[in-house]
Amino acid sequence: MDQADTKERRDSGSHDVTPPEKLVYQYDGSGEVVRAGTLAALVEILTRHDKLDGSFNRIFLTTYRHFTSGEELLELLIDRFDCSPPILNASQTTEWSTQIKPLIRLRVINVLKQWLEHFWSEPKGIDTDRNLRILQSFAKRATDATETSATQQLLTIIRRRLAGFDCKRRSLSSISTPPKPILPRKLDKLQFLKIDATEIARQLTIMEGHMFGKVQRDELLNKNWQKKEGPSTLELAPNIRALIRYSNQLSNWVGTLILAESDLKKRTQVVGHLVNVANTCHQLQNYSAVVSILAGLESTPIYRLARTWAMVTERSCNTLRPLQVMISNAHNYQAYRDTLRVAMAPCVPFLGLFLKDLTFIEDGNPATTPEGLINFHKCNMLASTIHEIQRFKEAPYALRPVPELQEYLATQLQSAVDLHDMWDKSCELEPRGRDLGNRPRDLYTPTGGMFASMVVACMVLDD
């Protein structure tokens, strides 16, 4: 802890309910924020009667699985509802019972509602069902103890959870009319170069946007995407791992498409078509697809194709160059970060950079302080990154799916050859030392995998 910026004190609010619990506060210039504390103290801050700190509550509920379990949190909240008064004189006890305790109970009910409706991250299974039924019994008891509609609302949410329904409020569909799909003449005999690049980008965006929308907050904690499931354990981050596979498949597909063409002219046309797909993905704010396509173009077996790149049109090179600048790793990917900062939903960000940031936070900050307190400053950093990811889901894409095109693309992606196995094919098409002919190679120079370090560090699966 930075002693200059933090102040330690024992605090549980204006009236201690449980024995005083240690908290560490930090002054950030505009006020004090919790930097560390015991779990019991953090729960008291979560439900204090005299102050509602929405930012603290969002951070706590976003990251609770980083420092506790759902079962333990439920027990602490029920205990908080049933808290006994501290040792006070008669008049203070009356004030506490009539004014303070009802507010604490209302806070507990509202926190439970917020948790179940917006931040529920518990895995489906017998244990979770048991905890929900415990919570249901508690809510029925709370209905008799409090005279508010909040407990009835909580019961409704619990019943929906028990029935297997998602209680999150859905974003309203876009009011804009989806553009009419640009369809090839024959949907039963699809060929890459004969499918409009704009429509390919749209369908890729629909597919990846759907996968991105399924990513849950708890998958982003504890580096769960790096943990391989065992024979008796559930996969901890199935949606993130599915996105990683998809991104790698898309990069592989780019290389497979290019190297499948033995004719130099056709190969050049494929590169140009892929550039147009990437450019439309950029316009759609599907930055994940932009990164994956450029990662394929920048892969070693592709960027070494000097004769192919020399034939790529000036228009394609001019289109590709700003995309390359956007995902440059200069200054910790500052250009890409600036792009995301102003982007609004719907958007599909490249998850690899977020995973890189989360890994840095996880590895660079201990879960607890030397005193054994929960490092809530770390939770704040984790929540900030997770909230940034979540905000891109706030609105859906107004695009119309074309099942035939999506089936074609899915099949192509799944059958793509791994880029690491393409070197021999690349050398076969363009042997080393082959002269470029009369055309100088001065229009576009691939960098040879500028995003490789990010992809390798964060998005390689050990399957």
mmCIF file with all atom_site columns, C-alpha atoms in Angstrom, residues 81 151 167 169 241 317 348 385:
data_model
loop_
_atom_site.group_PDB
_atom_site.id
_atom_site.type_symbol
_atom_site.label_atom_id
_atom_site.label_alt_id
_atom_site.label_comp_id
_atom_site.label_asym_id
_atom_site.label_entity_id
_atom_site.label_seq_id
_atom_site.pdbx_PDB_ins_code
_atom_site.Cartn_x
_atom_site.Cartn_y
_atom_site.Cartn_z
_atom_site.occupancy
_atom_site.B_iso_or_equiv
_atom_site.pdbx_formal_charge
_atom_site.auth_seq_id
_atom_site.auth_comp_id
_atom_site.auth_asym_id
_atom_site.auth_atom_id
_atom_site.pdbx_PDB_model_num
ATOM 1 C CA . PHE A 1 81  ? -30.377 -8.588  7.288   1.00 0.00 ? 81  PHE A CA 1
ATOM 2 C CA . THR A 1 151 ? -39.155 -8.323  -1.357  1.00 0.00 ? 151 THR A CA 1
ATOM 3 C CA . CYS A 1 167 ? -33.292 -12.090 -15.527 1.00 0.00 ? 167 CYS A CA 1
ATOM 4 C CA . ARG A 1 169 ? -33.013 -6.724  -19.037 1.00 0.00 ? 169 ARG A CA 1
ATOM 5 C CA . ARG A 1 241 ? -12.435 -19.955 -25.392 1.00 0.00 ? 241 ARG A CA 1
ATOM 6 C CA . CYS A 1 317 ? -2.879  -1.105  -50.247 1.00 0.00 ? 317 CYS A CA 1
ATOM 7 C CA . VAL A 1 348 ? -17.084 -6.403  -31.318 1.00 0.00 ? 348 VAL A CA 1
ATOM 8 C CA . THR A 1 385 ? -11.731 -3.487  -17.663 1.00 0.00 ? 385 THR A CA 1
#
